[in-house]
Short mmCIF file of C-alpha atoms in Angstrom, two decimals:
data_model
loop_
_atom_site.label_atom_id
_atom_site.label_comp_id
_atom_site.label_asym_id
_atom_site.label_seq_id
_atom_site.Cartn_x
_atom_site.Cartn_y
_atom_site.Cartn_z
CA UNK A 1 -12.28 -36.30 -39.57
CA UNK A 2 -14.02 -33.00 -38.54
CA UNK A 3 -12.36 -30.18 -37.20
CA UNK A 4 -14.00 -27.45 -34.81
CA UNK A 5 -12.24 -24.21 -34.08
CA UNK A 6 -12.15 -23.23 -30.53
CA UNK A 7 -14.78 -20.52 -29.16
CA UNK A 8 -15.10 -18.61 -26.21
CA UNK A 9 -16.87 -20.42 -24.39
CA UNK A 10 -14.21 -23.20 -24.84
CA UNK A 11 -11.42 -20.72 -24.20
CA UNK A 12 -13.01 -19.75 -20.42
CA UNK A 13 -13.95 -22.99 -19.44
CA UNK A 14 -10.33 -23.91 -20.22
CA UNK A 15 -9.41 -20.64 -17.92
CA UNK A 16 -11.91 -21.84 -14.64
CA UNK A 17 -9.80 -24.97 -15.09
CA UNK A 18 -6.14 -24.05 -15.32
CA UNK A 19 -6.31 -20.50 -13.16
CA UNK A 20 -5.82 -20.47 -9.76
CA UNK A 21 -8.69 -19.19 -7.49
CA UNK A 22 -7.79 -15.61 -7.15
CA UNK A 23 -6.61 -15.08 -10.60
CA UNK A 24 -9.15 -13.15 -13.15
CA UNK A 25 -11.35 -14.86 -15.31
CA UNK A 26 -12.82 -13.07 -18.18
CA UNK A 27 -15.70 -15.02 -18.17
CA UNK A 28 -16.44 -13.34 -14.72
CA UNK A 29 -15.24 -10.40 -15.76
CA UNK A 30 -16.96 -7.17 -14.27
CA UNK A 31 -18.07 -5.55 -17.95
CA UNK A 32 -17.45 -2.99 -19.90
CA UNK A 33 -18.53 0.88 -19.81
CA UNK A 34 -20.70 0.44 -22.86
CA UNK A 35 -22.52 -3.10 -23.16
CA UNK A 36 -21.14 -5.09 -26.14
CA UNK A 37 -22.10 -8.35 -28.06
CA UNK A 38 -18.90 -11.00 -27.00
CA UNK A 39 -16.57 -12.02 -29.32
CA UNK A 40 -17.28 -15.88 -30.49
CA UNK A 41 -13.27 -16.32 -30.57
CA UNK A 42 -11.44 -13.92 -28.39
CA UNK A 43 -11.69 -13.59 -24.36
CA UNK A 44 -13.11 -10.17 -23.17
CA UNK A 45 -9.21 -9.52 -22.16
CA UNK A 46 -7.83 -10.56 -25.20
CA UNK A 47 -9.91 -8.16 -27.00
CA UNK A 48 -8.54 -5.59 -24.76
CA UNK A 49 -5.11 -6.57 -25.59
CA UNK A 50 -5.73 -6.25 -29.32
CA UNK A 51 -7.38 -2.88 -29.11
CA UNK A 52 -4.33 -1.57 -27.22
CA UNK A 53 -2.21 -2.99 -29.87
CA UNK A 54 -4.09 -1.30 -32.79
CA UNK A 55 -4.69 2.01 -31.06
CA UNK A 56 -2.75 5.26 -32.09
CA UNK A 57 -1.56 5.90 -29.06
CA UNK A 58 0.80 2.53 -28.72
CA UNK A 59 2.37 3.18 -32.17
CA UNK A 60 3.26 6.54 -31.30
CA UNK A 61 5.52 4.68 -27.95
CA UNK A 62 7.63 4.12 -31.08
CA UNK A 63 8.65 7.43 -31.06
CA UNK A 64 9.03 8.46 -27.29
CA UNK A 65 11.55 8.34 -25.21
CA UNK A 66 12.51 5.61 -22.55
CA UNK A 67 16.17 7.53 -21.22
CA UNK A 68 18.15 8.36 -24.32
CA UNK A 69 16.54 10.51 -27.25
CA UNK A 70 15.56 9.09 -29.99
CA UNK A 71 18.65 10.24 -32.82
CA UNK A 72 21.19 9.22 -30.20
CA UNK A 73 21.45 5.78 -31.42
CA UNK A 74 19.08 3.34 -33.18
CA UNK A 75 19.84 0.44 -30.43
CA UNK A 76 18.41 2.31 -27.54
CA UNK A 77 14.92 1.17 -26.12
CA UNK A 78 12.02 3.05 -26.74
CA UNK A 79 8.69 3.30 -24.85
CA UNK A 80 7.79 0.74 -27.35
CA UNK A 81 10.27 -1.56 -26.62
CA UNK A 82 10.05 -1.01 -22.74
CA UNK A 83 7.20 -2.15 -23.54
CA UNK A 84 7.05 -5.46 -25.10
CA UNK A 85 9.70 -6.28 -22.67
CA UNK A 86 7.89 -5.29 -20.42
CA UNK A 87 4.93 -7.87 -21.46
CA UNK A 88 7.19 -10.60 -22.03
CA UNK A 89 8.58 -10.85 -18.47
CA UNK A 90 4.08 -10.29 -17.93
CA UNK A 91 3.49 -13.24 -19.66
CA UNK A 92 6.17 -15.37 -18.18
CA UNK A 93 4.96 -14.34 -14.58
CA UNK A 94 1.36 -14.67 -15.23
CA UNK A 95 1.62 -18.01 -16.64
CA UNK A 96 4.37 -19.42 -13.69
CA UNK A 97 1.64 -18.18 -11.12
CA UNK A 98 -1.52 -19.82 -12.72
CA UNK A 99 -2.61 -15.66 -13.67
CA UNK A 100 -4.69 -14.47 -16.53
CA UNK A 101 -1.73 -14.47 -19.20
CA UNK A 102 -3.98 -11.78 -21.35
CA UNK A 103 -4.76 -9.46 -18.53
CA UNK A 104 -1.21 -9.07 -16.90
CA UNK A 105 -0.15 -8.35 -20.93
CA UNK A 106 -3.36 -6.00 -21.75
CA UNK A 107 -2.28 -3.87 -19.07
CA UNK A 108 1.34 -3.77 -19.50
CA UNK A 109 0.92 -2.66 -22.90
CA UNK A 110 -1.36 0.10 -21.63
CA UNK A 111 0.57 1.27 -19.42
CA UNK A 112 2.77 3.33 -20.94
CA UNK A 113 0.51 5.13 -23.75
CA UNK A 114 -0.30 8.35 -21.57
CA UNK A 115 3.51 9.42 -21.09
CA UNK A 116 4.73 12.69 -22.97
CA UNK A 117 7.33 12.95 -24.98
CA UNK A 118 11.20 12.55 -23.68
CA UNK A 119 10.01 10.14 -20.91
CA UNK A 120 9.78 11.08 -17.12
CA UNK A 121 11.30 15.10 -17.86
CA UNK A 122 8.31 15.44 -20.18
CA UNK A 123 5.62 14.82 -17.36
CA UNK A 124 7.32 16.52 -14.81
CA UNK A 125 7.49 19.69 -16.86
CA UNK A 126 3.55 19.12 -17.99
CA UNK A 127 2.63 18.35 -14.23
CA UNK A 128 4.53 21.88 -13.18
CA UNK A 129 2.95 24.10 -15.95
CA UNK A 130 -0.78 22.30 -15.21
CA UNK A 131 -0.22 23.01 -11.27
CA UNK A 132 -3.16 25.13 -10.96
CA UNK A 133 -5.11 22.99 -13.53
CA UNK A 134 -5.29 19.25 -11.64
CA UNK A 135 -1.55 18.87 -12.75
CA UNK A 136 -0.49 15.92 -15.26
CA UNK A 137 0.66 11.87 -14.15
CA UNK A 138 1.01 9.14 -16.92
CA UNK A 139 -0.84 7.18 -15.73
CA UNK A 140 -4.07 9.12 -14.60
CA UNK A 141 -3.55 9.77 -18.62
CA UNK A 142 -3.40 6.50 -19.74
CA UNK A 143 -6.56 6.09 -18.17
CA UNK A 144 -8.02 8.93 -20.20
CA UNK A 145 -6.90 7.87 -23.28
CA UNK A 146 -8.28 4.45 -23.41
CA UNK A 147 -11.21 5.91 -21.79
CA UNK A 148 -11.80 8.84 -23.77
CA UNK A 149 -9.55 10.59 -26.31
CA UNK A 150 -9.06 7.73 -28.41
CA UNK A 151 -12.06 6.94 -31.07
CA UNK A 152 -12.68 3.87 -32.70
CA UNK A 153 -16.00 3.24 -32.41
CA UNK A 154 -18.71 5.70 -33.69
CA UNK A 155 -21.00 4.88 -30.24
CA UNK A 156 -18.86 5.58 -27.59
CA UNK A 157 -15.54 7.62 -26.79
CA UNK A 158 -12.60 5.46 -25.61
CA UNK A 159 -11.63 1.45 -26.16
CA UNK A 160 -14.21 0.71 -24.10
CA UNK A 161 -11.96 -1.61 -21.94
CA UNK A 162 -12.90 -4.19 -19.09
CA UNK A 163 -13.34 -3.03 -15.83
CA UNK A 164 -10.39 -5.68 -14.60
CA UNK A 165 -7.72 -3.82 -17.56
CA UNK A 166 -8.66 -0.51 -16.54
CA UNK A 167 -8.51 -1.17 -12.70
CA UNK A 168 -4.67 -2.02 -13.40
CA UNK A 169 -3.94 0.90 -15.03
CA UNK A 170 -5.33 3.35 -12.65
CA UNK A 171 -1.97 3.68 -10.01
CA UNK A 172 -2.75 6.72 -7.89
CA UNK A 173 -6.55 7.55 -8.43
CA UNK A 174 -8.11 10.38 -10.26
CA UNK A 175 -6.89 13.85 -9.29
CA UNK A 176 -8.78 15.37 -11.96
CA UNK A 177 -12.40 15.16 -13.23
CA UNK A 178 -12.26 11.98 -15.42
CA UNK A 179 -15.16 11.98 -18.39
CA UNK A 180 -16.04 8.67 -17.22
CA UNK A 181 -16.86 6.69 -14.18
CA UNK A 182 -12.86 5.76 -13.57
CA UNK A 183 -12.70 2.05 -11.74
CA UNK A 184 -13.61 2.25 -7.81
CA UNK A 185 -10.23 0.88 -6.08
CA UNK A 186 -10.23 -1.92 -3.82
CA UNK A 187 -7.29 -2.73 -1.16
CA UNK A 188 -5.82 -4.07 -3.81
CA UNK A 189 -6.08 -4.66 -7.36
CA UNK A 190 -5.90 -7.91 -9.01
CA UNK A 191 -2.45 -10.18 -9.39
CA UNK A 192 -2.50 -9.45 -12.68
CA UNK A 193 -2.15 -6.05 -12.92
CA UNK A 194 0.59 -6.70 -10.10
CA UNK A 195 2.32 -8.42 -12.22
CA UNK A 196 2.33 -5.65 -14.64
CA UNK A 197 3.58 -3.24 -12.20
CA UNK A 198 6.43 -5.88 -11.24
CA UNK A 199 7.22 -6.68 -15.20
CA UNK A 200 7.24 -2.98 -15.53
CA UNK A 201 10.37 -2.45 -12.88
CA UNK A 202 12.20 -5.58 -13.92
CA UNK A 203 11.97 -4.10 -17.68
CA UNK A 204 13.49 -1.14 -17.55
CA UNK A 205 15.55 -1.69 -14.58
CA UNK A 206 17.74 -4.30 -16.58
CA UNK A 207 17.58 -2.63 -20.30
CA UNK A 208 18.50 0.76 -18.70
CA UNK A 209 20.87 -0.60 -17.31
CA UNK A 210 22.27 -2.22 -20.87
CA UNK A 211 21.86 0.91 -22.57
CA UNK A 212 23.92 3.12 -20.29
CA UNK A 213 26.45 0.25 -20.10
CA UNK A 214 25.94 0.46 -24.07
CA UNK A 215 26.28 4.50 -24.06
CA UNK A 216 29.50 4.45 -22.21
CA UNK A 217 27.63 6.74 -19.14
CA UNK A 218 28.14 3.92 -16.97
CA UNK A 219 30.80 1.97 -16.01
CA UNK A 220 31.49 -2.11 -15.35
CA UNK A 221 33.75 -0.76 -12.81
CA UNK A 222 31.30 1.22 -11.20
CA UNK A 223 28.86 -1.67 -11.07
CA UNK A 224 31.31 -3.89 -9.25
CA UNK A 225 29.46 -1.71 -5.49
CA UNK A 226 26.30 -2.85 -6.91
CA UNK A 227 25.41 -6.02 -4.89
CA UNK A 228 22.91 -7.34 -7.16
CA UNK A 229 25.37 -6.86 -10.32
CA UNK A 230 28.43 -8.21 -9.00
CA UNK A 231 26.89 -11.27 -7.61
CA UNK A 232 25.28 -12.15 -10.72
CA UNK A 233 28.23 -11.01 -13.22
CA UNK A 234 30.50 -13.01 -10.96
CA UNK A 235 28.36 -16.36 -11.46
CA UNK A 236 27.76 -15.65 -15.38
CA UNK A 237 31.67 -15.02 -15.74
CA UNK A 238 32.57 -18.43 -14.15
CA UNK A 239 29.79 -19.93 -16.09
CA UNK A 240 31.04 -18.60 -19.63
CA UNK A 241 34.70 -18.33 -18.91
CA UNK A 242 36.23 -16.17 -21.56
CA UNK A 243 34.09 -14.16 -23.28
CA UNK A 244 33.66 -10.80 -25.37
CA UNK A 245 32.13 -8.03 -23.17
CA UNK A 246 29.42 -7.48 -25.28
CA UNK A 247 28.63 -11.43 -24.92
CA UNK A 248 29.44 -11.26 -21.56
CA UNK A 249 27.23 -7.91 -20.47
CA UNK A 250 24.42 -9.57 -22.29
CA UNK A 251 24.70 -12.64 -20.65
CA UNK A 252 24.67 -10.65 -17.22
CA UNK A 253 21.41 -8.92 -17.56
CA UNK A 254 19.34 -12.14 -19.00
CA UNK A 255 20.73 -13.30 -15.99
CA UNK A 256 19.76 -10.39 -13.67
CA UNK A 257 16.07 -10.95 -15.58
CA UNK A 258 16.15 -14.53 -14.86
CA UNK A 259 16.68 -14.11 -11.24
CA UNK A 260 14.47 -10.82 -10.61
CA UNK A 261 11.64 -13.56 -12.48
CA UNK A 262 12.66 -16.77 -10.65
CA UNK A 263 13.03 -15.23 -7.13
CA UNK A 264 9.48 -13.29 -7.50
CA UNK A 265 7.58 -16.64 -8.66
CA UNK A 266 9.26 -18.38 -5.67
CA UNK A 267 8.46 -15.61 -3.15
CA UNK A 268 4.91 -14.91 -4.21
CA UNK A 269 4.24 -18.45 -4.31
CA UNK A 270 4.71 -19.67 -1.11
CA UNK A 271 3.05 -16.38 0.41
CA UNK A 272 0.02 -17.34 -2.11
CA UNK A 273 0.17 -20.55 -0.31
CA UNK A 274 0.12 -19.23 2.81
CA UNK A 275 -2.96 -16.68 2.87
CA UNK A 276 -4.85 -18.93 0.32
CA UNK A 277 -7.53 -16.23 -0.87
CA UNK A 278 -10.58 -18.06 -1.62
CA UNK A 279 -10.91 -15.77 -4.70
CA UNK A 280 -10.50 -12.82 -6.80
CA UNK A 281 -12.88 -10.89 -4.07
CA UNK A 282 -11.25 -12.13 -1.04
CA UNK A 283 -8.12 -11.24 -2.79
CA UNK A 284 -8.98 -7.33 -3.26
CA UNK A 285 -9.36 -7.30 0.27
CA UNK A 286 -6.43 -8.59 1.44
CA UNK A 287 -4.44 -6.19 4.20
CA UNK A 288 -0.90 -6.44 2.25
CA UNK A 289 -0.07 -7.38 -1.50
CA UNK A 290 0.75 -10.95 -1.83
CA UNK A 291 2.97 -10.45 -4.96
CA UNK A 292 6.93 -9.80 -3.49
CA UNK A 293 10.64 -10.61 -3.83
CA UNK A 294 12.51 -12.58 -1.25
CA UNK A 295 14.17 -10.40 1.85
CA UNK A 296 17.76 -10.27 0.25
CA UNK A 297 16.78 -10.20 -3.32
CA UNK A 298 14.10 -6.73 -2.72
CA UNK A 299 16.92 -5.48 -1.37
CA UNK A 300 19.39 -6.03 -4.00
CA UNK A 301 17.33 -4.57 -6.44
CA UNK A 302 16.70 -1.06 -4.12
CA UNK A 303 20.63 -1.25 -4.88
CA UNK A 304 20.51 -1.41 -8.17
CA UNK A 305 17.46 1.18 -8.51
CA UNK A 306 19.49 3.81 -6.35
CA UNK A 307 22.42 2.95 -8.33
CA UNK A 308 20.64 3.85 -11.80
CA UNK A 309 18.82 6.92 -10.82
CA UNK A 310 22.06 8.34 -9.11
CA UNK A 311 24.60 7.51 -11.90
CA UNK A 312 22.37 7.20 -15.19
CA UNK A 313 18.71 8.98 -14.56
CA UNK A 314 20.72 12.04 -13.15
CA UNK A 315 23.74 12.01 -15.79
CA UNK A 316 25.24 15.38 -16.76
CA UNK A 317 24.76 14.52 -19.96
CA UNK A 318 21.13 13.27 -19.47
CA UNK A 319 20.72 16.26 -16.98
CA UNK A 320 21.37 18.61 -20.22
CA UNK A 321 19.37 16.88 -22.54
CA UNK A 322 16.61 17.15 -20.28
CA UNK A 323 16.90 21.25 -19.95
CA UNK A 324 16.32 21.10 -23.32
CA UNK A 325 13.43 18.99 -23.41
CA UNK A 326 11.83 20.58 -20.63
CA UNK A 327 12.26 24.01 -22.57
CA UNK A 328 10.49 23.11 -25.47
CA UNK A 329 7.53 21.75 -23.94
CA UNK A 330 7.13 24.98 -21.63
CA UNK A 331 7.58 26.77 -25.03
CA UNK A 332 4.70 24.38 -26.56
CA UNK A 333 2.70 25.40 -23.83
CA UNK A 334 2.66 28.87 -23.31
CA UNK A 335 2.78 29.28 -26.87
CA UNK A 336 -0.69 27.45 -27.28
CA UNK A 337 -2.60 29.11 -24.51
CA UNK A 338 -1.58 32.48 -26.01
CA UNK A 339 -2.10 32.05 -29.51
CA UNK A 340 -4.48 28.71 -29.38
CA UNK A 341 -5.25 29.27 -33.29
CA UNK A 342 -1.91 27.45 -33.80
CA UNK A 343 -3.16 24.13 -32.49
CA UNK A 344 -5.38 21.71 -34.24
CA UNK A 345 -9.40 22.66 -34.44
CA UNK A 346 -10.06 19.56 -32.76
CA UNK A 347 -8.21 20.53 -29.72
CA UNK A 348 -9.96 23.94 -29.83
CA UNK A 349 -12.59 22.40 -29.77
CA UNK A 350 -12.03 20.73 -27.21
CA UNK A 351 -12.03 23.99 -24.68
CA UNK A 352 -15.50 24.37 -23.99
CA UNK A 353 -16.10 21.10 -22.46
CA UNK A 354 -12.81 20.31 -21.06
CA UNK A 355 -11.14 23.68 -20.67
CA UNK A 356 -8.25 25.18 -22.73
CA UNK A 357 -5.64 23.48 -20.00
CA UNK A 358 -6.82 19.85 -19.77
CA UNK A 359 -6.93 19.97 -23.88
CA UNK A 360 -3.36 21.27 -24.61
CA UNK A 361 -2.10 18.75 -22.19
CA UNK A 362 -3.66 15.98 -23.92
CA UNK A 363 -2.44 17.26 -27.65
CA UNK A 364 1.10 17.73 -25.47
CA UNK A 365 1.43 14.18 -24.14
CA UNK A 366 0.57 12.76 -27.31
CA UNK A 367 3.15 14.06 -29.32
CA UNK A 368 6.26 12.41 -30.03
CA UNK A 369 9.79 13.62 -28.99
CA UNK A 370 10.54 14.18 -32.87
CA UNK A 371 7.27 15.79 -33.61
CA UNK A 372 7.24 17.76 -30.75
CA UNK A 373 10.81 19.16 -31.60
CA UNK A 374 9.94 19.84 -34.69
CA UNK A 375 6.80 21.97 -33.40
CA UNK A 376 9.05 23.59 -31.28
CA UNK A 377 11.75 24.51 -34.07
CA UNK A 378 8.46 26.27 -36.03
CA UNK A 379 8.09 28.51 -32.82
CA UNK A 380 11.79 29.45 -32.76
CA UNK A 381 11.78 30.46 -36.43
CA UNK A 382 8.56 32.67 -35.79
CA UNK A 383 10.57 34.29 -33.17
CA UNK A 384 8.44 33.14 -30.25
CA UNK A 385 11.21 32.70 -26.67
CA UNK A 386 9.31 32.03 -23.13
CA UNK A 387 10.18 35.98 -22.20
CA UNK A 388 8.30 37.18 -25.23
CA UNK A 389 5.11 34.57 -25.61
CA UNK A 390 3.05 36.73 -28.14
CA UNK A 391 3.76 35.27 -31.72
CA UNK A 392 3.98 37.86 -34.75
CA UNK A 393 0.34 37.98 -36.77
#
């Protein structure tokens, strides 16, 4: 009996089959920046997938915040972990839909790589000390690094990604020159990268929600006025009967996953059915996005995403970590525009071409809460404070 592995070609014929008409097809897909030779194995967006995977950038998520720092406990998600549950609710979505299964996950393990150390107070304080210099977003920088500041290839900068995994990580636009031609935006981008920005939401709504159950900053009590939490902890409590809480809070927020999942298919389906998109085209075009929860289940979740950012994102204790945070990356900063021998000679030389801003941002945003703490404890010993920026020779 012979035996024939399964090429490419196989692999997208099997996708023109099994896809639904508006989904992406990598066969079709729209190309690359720089022309390459196909893989005889691997789809075009599988291939993007693995060079997100083995890129510096998404090993460093390991170290970066997602609410809590780092040393606060060893059970507390990560941007890495945000992130592969992030593209395993991707996945699940993608493949319940008929969806490219390797897009939707390409881009939500992107999607994170361009934030700065201690999570969303990291890029606010980069965006406010770049506000004369085209300011600072995560995602505009995840963009740049898979387009240009990482290097793998000794002919071109960048991962030299498809046009369809770039598209979906390009949110807001370009507010700054970008090095490269960044993806024109349509009315809308593809499902896929939808459902990254849905498996995004569901993510780290329901494991930030665990962990500050988990920290003791929030309360069951408190989540008994959440709609969305009571309804769903009062059906998994008659379900499991007796249980320990830590069995039981679990069981709530697979749960809470399970229904944010089951109620988006269900939605997005029958409004799928509805406009019927001939295609991928006729899909970009479309007036509204056709990806959505039910009436009463979007608005249980704007519940639960007011209740978070009130009672955990804006925590006194949080709050005070984040002062701290915020310090040492305006430190970082000042101290590298006014002394700029102290940072790496590939980031000097970096100014010419990209200016002495745009470059410290980018060696900022790629650091790592620890390393960048540890950078900053170097400037305290030297003596440098925000008052007095000028280091000692």
């Amino acid at each position: 009996m012979s035996f024939a592995p399964r090429r490419r070609e196989a692999a997208e014929a099997e996708e023109r089959a099994r896809l639904a008409p508006w989904a992406a097809r990598s066969g079709e897909s729209a190309g690359r920046l720089f022309a390459e030779a196909e893989h005889p194995y691997r789809t075009a967006f599988a291939r993007d997938r693995d060079r997100i995977v083995h890129s510096r950038a998404f090993r460093r998520l390991e170290y970066k915040t997602q609410v809590f720092i780092r040393h606060e406990g060893d059970h507390y998600r990560n941007r890495l972990t945000h992130t592969l549950e992030g593209a395993q609710i991707a996945r699940t979505l993608a493949r319940a839909l008929r969806l490219n299964e390797d897009l939707a996950e390409a881009v939500v393990l992107a999607h994170d790589l361009g934030h700065t150390p201690f999570g969303h107070v990291g890029e606010r304080a980069l965006n406010e000390l770049m506000r004369g210099d085209g300011g600072f977003d995560h995602n505009r920088q995840t963009l740049r690094i898979v387009d240009w500041l990482e290097r793998r290839n000794p002919a071109f900068h960048g991962l030299n990604l498809t046009f369809e995994t770039r598209e979906g990580l390009l949110k807001h636009g370009c507010s700054w020159p970008h090095p490269v031609e960044p993806p024109q935006r349509r009315a809308q981008p593809s499902l896929e990268a939808q459902v990254a920005d849905f498996s995004d939401e569901i993510a780290y709504l329901n494991h930030d929600l665990d962990d500050g159950l988990r920290s003791g900053l929030l309360s069951l009590e408190q989540l008994e006025d959440v709609p969305l939490w009571a309804r769903t902890r009062a059906e998994v409590a008659q379900r499991l009967g007796r249980a320990p809480q830590p069995v039981l809070r679990a069981q709530v927020i697979a749960a809470l996953i399970n229904r944010l999942v089951t109620d988006l298919v269900e939605s997005s389906a029958a409004a799928l059915a509805e406009a019927r998109p001939a295609s991928l085209a006729a899909l970009r075009e479309m007036p509204q996005p056709l990806l959505r929860y039910s009436a009463e289940v979007s608005q249980w979740k704007i519940g639960l995403k007011r209740f978070l950012f009130e009672a955990l994102y804006h925590h006194p204790e949080v709050d005070k970590e984040r002062q701290r945070c915020e310090t040492a990356l305006a430190d970082l900063y000042r101290a590298f525009r006014n002394r700029p021998e102290l940072l790496p000679a590939s980031v000097r030389a970096r100014f010419g071409d990209e200016g002495a801003p745009r470059a410290i941002a980018d060696h900022l945003a790629g650091m790592t809460d620890r390393f960048a703490l540890a950078e900053h404890a170097k400037l305290q010993r030297a003596g440098f404070t925000a008052e007095a920026p000028a280091l000692p020779s």
